[in-house]
mmCIF file with all atom_site columns, C-alpha atoms and ligand atoms in Angstrom:
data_model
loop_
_atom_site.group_PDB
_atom_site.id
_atom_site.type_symbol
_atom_site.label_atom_id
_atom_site.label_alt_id
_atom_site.label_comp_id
_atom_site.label_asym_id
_atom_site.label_entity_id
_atom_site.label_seq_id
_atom_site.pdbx_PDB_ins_code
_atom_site.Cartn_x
_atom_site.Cartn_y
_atom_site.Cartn_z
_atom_site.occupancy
_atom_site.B_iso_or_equiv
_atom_site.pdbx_formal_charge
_atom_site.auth_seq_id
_atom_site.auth_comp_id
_atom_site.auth_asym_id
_atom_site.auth_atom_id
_atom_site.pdbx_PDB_model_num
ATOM   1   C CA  . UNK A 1 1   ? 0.000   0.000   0.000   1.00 0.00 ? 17  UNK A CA  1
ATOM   2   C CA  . UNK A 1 2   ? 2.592   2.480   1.280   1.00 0.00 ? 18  UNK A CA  1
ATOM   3   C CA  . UNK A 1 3   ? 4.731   1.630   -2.425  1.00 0.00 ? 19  UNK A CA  1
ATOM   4   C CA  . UNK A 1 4   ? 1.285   2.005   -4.529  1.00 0.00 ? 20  UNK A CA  1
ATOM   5   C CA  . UNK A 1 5   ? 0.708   5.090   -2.567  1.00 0.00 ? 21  UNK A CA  1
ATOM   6   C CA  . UNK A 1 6   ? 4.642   6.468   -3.572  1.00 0.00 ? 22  UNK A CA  1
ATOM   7   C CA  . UNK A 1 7   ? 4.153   5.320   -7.292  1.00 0.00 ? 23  UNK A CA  1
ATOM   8   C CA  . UNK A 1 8   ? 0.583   7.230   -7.541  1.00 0.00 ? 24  UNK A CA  1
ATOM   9   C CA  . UNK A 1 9   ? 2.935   10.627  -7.523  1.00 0.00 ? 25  UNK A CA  1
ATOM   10  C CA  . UNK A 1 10  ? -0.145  12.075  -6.692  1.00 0.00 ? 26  UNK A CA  1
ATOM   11  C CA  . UNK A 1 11  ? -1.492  10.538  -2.875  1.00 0.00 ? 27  UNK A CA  1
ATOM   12  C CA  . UNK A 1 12  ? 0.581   11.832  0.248   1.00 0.00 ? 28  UNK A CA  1
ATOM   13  C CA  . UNK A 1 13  ? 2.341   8.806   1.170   1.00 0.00 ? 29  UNK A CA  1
ATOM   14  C CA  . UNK A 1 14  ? 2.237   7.744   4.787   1.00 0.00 ? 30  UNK A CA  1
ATOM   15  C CA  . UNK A 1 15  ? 4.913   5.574   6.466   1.00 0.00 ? 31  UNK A CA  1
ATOM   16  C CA  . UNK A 1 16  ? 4.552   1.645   6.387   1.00 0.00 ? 32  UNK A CA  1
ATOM   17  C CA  . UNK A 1 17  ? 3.855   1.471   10.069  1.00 0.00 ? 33  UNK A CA  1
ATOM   18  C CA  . UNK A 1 18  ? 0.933   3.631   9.105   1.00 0.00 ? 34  UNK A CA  1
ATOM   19  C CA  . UNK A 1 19  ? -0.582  1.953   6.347   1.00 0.00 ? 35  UNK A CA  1
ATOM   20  C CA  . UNK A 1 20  ? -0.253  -1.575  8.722   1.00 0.00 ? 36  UNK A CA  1
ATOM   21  C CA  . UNK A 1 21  ? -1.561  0.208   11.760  1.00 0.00 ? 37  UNK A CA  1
ATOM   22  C CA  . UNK A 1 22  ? -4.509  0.792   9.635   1.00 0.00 ? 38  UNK A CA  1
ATOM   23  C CA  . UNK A 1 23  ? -4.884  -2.641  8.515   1.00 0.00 ? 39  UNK A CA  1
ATOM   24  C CA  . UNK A 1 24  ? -4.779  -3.384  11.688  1.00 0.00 ? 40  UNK A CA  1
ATOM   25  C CA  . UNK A 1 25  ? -7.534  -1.237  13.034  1.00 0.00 ? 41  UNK A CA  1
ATOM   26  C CA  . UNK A 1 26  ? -9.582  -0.389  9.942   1.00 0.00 ? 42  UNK A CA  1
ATOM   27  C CA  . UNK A 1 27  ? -9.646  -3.867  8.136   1.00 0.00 ? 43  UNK A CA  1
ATOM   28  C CA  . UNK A 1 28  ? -13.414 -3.305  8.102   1.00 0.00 ? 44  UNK A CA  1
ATOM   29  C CA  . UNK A 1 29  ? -13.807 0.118   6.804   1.00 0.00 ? 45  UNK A CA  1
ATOM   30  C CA  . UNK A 1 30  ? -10.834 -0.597  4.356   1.00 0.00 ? 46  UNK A CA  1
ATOM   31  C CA  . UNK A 1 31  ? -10.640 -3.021  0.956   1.00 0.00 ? 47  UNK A CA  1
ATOM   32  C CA  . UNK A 1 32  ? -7.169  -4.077  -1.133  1.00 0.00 ? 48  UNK A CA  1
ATOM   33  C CA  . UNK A 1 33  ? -8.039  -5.315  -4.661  1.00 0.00 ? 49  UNK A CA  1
ATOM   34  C CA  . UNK A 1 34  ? -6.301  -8.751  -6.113  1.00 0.00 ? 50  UNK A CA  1
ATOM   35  C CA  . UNK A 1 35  ? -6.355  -9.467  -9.627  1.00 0.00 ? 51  UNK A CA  1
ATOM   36  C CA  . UNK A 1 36  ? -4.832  -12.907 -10.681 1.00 0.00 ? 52  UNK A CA  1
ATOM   37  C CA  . UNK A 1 37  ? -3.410  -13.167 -6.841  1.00 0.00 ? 53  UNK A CA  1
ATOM   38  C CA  . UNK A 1 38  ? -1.060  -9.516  -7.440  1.00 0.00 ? 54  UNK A CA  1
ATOM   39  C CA  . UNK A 1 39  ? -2.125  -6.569  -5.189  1.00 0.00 ? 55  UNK A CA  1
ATOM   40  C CA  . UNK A 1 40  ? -4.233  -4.168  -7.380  1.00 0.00 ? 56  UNK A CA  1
ATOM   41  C CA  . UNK A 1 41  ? -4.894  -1.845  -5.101  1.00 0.00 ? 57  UNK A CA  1
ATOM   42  C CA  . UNK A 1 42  ? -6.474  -0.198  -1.678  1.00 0.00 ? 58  UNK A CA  1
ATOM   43  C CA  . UNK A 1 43  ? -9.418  2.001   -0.396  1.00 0.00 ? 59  UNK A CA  1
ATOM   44  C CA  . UNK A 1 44  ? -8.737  3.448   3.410   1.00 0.00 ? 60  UNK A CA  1
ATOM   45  C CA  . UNK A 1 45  ? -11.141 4.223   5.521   1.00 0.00 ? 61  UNK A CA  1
ATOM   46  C CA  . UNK A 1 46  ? -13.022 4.868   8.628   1.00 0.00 ? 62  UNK A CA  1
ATOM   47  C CA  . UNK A 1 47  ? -16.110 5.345   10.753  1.00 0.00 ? 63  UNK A CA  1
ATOM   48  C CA  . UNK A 1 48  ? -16.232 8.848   11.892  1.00 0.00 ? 64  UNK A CA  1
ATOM   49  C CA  . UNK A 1 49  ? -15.833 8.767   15.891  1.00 0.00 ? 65  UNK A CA  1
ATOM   50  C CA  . UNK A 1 50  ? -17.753 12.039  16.493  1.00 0.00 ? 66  UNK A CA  1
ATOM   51  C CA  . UNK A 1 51  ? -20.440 10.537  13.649  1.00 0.00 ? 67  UNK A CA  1
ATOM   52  C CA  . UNK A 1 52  ? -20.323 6.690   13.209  1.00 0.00 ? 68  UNK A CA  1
ATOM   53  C CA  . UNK A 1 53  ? -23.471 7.046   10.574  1.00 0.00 ? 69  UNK A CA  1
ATOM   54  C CA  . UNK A 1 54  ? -20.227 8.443   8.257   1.00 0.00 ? 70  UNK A CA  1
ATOM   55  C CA  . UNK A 1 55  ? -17.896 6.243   5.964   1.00 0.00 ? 71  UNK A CA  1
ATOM   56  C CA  . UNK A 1 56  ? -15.183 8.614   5.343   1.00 0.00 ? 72  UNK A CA  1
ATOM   57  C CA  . UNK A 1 57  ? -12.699 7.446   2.905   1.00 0.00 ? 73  UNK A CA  1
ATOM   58  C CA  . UNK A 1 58  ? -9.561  8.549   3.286   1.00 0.00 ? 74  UNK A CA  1
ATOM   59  C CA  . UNK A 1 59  ? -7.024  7.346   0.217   1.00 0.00 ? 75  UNK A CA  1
ATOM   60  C CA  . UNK A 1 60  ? -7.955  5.466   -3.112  1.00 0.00 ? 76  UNK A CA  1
ATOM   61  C CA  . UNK A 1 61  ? -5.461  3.946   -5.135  1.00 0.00 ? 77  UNK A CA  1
ATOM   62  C CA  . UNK A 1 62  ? -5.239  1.202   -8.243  1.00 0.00 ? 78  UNK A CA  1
ATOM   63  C CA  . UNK A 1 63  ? -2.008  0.258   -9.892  1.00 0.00 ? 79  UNK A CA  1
ATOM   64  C CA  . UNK A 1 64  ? -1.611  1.908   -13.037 1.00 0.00 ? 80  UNK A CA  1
ATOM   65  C CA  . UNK A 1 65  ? -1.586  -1.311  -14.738 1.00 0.00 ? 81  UNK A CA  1
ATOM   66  C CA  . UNK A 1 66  ? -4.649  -1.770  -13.908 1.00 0.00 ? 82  UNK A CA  1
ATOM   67  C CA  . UNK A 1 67  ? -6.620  1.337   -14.287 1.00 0.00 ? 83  UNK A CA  1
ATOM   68  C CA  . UNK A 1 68  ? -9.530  2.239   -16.287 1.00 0.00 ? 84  UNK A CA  1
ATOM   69  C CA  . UNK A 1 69  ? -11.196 -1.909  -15.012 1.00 0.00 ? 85  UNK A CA  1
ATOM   70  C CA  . UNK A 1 70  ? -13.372 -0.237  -12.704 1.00 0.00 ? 86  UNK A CA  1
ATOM   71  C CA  . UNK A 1 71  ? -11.608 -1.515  -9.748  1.00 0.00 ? 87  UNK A CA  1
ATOM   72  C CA  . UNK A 1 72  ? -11.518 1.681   -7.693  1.00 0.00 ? 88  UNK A CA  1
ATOM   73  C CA  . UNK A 1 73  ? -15.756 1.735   -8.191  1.00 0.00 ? 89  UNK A CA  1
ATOM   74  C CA  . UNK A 1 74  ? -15.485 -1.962  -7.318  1.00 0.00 ? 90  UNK A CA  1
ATOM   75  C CA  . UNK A 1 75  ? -14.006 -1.285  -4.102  1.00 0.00 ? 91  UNK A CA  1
ATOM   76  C CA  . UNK A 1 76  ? -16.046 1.832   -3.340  1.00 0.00 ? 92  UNK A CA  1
ATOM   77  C CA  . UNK A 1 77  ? -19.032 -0.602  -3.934  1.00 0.00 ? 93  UNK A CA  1
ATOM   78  C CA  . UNK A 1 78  ? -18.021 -3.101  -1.674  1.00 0.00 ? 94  UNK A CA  1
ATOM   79  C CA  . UNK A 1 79  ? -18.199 -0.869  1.415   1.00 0.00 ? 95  UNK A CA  1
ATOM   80  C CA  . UNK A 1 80  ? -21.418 0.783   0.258   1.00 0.00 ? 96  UNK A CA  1
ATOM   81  C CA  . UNK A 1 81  ? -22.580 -2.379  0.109   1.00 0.00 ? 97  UNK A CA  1
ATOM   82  C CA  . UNK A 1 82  ? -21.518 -3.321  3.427   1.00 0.00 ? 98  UNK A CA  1
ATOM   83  C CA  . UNK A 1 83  ? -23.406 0.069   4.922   1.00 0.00 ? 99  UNK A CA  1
ATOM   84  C CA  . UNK A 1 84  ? -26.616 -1.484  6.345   1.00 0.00 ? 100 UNK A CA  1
ATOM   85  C CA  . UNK A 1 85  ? -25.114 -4.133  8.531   1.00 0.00 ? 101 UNK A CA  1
ATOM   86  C CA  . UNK A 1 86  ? -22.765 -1.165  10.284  1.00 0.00 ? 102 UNK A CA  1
ATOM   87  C CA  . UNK A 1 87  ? -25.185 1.255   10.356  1.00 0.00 ? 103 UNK A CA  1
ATOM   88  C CA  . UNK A 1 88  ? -23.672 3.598   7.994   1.00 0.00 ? 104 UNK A CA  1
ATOM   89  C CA  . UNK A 1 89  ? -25.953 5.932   5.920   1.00 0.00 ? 105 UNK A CA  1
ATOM   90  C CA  . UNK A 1 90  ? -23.414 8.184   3.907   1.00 0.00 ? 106 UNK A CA  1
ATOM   91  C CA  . UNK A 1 91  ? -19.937 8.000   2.298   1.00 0.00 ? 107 UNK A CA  1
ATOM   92  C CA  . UNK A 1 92  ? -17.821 11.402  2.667   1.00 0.00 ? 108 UNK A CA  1
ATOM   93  C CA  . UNK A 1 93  ? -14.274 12.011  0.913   1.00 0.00 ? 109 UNK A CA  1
ATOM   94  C CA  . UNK A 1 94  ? -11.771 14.617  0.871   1.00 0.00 ? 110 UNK A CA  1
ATOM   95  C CA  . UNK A 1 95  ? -10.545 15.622  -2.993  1.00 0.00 ? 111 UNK A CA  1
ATOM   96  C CA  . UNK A 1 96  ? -8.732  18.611  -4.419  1.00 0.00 ? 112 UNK A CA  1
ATOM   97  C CA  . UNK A 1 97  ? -9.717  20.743  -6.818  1.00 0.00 ? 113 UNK A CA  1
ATOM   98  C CA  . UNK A 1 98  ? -7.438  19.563  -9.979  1.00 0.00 ? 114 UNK A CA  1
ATOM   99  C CA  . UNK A 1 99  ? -8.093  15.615  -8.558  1.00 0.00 ? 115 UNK A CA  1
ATOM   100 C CA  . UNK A 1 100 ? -10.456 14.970  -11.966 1.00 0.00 ? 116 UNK A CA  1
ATOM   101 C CA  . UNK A 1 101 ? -9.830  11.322  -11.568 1.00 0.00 ? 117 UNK A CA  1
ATOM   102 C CA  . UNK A 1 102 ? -10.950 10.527  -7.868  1.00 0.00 ? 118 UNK A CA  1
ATOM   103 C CA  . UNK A 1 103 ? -14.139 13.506  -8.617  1.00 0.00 ? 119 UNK A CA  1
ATOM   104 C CA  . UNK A 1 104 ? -15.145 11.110  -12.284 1.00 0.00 ? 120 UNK A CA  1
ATOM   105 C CA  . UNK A 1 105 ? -14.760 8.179   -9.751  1.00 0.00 ? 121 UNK A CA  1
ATOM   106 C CA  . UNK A 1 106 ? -16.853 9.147   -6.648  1.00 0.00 ? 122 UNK A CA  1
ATOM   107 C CA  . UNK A 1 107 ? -19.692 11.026  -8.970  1.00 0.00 ? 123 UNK A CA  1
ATOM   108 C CA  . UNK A 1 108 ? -19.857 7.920   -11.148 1.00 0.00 ? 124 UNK A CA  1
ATOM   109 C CA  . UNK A 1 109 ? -20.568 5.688   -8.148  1.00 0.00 ? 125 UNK A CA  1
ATOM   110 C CA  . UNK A 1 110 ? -22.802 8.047   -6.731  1.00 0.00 ? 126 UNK A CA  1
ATOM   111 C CA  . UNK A 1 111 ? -24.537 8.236   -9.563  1.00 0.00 ? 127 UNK A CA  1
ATOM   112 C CA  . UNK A 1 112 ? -24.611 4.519   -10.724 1.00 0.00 ? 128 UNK A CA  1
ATOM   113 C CA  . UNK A 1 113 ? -26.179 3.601   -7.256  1.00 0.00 ? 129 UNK A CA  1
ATOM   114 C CA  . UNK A 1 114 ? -28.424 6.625   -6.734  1.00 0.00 ? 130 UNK A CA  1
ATOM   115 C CA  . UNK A 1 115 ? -26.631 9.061   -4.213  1.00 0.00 ? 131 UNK A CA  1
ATOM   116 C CA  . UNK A 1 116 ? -26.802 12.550  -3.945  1.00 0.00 ? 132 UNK A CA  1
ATOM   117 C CA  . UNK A 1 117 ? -23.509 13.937  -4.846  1.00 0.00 ? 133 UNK A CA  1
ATOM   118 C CA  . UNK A 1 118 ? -22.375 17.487  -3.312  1.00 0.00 ? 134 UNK A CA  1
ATOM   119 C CA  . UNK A 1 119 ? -18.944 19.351  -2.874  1.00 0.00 ? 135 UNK A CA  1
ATOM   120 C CA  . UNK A 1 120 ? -18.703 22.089  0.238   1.00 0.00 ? 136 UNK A CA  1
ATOM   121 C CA  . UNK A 1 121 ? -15.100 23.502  1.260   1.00 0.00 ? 137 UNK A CA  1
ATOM   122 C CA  . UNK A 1 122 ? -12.985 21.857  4.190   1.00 0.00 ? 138 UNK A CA  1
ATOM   123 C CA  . UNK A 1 123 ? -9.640  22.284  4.285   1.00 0.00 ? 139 UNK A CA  1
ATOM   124 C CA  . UNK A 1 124 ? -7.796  25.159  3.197   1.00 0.00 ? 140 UNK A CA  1
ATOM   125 C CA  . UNK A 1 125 ? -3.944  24.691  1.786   1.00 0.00 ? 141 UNK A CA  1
ATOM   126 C CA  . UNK A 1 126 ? -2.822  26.707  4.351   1.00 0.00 ? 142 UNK A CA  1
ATOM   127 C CA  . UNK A 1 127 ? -4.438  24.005  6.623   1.00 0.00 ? 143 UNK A CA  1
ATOM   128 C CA  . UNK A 1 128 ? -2.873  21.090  5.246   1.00 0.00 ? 144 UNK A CA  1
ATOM   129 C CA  . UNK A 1 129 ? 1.265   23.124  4.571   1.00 0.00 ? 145 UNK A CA  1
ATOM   130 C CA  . UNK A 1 130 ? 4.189   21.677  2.046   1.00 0.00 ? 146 UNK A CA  1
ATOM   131 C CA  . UNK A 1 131 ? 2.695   23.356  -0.508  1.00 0.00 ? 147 UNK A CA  1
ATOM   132 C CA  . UNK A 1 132 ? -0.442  21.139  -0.253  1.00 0.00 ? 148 UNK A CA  1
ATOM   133 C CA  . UNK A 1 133 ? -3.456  22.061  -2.478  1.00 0.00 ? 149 UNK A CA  1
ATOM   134 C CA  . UNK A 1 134 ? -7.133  22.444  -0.778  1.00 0.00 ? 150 UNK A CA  1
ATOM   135 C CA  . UNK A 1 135 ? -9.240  19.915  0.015   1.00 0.00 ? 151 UNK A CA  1
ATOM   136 C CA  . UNK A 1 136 ? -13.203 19.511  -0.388  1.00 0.00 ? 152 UNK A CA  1
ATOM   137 C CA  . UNK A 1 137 ? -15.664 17.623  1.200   1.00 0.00 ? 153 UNK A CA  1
ATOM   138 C CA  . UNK A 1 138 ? -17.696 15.713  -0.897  1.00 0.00 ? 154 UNK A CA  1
ATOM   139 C CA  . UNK A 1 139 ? -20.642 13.929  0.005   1.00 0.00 ? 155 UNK A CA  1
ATOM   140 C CA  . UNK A 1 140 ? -22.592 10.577  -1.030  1.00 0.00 ? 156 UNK A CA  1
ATOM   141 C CA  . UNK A 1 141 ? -25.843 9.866   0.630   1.00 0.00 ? 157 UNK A CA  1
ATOM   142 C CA  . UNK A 1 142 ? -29.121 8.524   -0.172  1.00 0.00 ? 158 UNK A CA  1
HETATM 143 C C1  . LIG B 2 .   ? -8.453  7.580   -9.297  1.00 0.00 ? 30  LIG B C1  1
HETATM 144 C C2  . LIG B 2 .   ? -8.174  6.078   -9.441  1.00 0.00 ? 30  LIG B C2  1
HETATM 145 C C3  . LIG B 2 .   ? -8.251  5.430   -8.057  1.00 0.00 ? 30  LIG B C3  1
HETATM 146 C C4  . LIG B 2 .   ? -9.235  5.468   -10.396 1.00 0.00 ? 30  LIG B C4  1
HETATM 147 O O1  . LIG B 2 .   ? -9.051  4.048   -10.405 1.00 0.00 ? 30  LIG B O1  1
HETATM 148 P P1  . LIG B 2 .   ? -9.672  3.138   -11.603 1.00 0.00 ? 30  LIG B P1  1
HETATM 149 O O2  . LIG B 2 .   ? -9.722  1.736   -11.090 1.00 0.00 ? 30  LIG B O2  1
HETATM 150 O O3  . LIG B 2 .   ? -8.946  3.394   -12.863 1.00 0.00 ? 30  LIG B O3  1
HETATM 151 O O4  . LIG B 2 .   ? -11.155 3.748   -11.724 1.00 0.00 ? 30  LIG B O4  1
HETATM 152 P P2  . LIG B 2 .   ? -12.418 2.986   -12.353 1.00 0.00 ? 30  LIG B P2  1
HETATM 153 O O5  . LIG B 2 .   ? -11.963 2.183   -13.541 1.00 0.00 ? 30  LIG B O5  1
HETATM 154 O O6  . LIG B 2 .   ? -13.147 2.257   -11.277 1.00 0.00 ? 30  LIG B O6  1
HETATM 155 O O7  . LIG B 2 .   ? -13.281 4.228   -12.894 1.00 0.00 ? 30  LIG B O7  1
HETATM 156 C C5  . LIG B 2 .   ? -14.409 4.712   -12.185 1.00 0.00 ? 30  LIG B C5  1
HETATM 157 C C6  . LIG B 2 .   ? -14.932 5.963   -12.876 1.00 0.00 ? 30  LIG B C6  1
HETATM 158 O O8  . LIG B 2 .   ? -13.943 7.006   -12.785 1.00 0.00 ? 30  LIG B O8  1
HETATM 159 C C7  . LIG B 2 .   ? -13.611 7.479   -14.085 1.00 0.00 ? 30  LIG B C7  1
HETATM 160 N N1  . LIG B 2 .   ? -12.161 7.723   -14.145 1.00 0.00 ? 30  LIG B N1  1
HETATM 161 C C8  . LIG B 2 .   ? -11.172 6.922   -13.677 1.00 0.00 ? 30  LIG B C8  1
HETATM 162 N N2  . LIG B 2 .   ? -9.969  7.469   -13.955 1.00 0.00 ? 30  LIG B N2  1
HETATM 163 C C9  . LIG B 2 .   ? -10.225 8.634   -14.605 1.00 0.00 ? 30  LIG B C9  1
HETATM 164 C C10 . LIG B 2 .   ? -9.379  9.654   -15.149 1.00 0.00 ? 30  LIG B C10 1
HETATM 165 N N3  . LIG B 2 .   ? -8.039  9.575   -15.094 1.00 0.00 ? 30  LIG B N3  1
HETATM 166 N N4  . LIG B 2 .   ? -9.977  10.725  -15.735 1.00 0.00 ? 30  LIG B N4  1
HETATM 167 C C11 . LIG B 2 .   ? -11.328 10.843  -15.801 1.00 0.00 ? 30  LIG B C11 1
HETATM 168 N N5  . LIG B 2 .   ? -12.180 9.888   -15.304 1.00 0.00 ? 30  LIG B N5  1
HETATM 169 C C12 . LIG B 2 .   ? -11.619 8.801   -14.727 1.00 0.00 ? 30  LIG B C12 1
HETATM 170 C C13 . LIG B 2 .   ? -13.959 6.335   -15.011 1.00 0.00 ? 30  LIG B C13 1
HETATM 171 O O9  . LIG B 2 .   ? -14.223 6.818   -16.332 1.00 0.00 ? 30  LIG B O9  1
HETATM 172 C C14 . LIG B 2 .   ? -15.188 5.770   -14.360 1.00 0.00 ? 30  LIG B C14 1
HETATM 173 O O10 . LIG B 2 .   ? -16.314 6.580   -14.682 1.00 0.00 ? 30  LIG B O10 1
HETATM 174 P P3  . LIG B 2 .   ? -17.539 5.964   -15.555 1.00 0.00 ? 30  LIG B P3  1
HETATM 175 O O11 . LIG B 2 .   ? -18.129 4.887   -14.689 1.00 0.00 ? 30  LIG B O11 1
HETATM 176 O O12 . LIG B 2 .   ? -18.439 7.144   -15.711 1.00 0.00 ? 30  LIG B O12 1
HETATM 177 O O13 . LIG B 2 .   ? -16.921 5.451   -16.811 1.00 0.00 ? 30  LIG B O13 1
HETATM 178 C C15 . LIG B 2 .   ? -6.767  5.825   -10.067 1.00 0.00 ? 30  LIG B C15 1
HETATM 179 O O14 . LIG B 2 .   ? -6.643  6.587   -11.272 1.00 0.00 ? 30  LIG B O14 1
HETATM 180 C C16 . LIG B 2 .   ? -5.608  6.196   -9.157  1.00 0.00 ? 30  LIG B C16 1
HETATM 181 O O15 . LIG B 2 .   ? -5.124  5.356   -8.387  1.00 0.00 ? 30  LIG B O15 1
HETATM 182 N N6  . LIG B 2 .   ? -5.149  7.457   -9.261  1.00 0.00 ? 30  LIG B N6  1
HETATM 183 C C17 . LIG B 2 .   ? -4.034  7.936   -8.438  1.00 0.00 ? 30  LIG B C17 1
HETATM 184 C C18 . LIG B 2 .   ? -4.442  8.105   -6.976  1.00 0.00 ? 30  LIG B C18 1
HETATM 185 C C19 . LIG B 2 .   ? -5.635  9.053   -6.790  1.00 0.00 ? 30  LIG B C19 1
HETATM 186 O O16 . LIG B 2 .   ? -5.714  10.118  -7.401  1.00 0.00 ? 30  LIG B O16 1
HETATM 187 N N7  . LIG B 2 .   ? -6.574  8.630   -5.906  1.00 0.00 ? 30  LIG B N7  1
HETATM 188 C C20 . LIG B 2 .   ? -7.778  9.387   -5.627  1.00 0.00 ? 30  LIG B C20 1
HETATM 189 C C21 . LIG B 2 .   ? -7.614  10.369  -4.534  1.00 0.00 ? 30  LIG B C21 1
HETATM 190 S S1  . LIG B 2 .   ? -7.659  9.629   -2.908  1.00 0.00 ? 30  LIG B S1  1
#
């Protein structure tokens, strides 16, 4: 996960101990994609503490091998479809503005399975420093 992350060029890369730590904790809020046994890729994410009824996902990434085989939606699927039995109602996600990719991907799912889709300002750059771009706070719920 932490390599994928790396070869993206485009995710902020946390250490190894972080991505395993997650694994760790957030196996059930989290998914890695296989194809043909190889690691494909990862969704990360987590129940919000202050708002368990939230799903926020944190980082998406497929192999670039692999892109454009609707893996990433596949994933995202999976833990929409897990939402009823842990009481989950809505997905949320944090994307930048130039992100075109991960906005196609989360709008497509939204749309394919009938969830609103909406966009509202949450971090700032200055909030997030190293030159970090802003983040929004997007929104999928029935
Ligand atoms: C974004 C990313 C996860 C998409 O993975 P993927 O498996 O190729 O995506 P899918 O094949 O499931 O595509 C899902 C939808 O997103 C759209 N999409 C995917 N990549 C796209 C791109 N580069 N440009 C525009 N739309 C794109 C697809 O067209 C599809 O929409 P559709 O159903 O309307 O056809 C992958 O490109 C990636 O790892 N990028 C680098 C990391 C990143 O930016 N992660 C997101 C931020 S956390």
């Amino acid at each position: 996960m932490h390599r994928l992350a790396v070869d993206t060029g485009v995710l902020d890369a946390n250490t190894v101990y972080a991505y395993v730590l997650w694994c760790h904790d957030f196996a059930a809020t989290s998914v890695v994609a296989e194809v043909d046994g190889e690691f494909a890729g990862f969704v990360t994410g987590y129940q919000r503490p202050a708002d368990p009824s939230v799903l926020m996902v944190w980082q998406v990434a497929v192999d670039g091998r692999q892109r454009g085989r609707g893996i990433a939606a596949a994933m995202l699927n999976h833990l929409i479809d897990g939402f009823a039995d842990s009481g989950v109602r809505a997905m949320h996600t944090t994307i930048s503005p130039d992100n075109e990719a991960s906005q196609r991907l989360f709008s497509s799912v939204a749309q394919r399975r009938g969830l609103t889709f909406t966009r509202r300002p949450l971090f700032a750059a200055t909030d997030l420093g190293d030159g970090h771009e802003a983040e929004d706070l997007y929104v999928l719920a029935p």
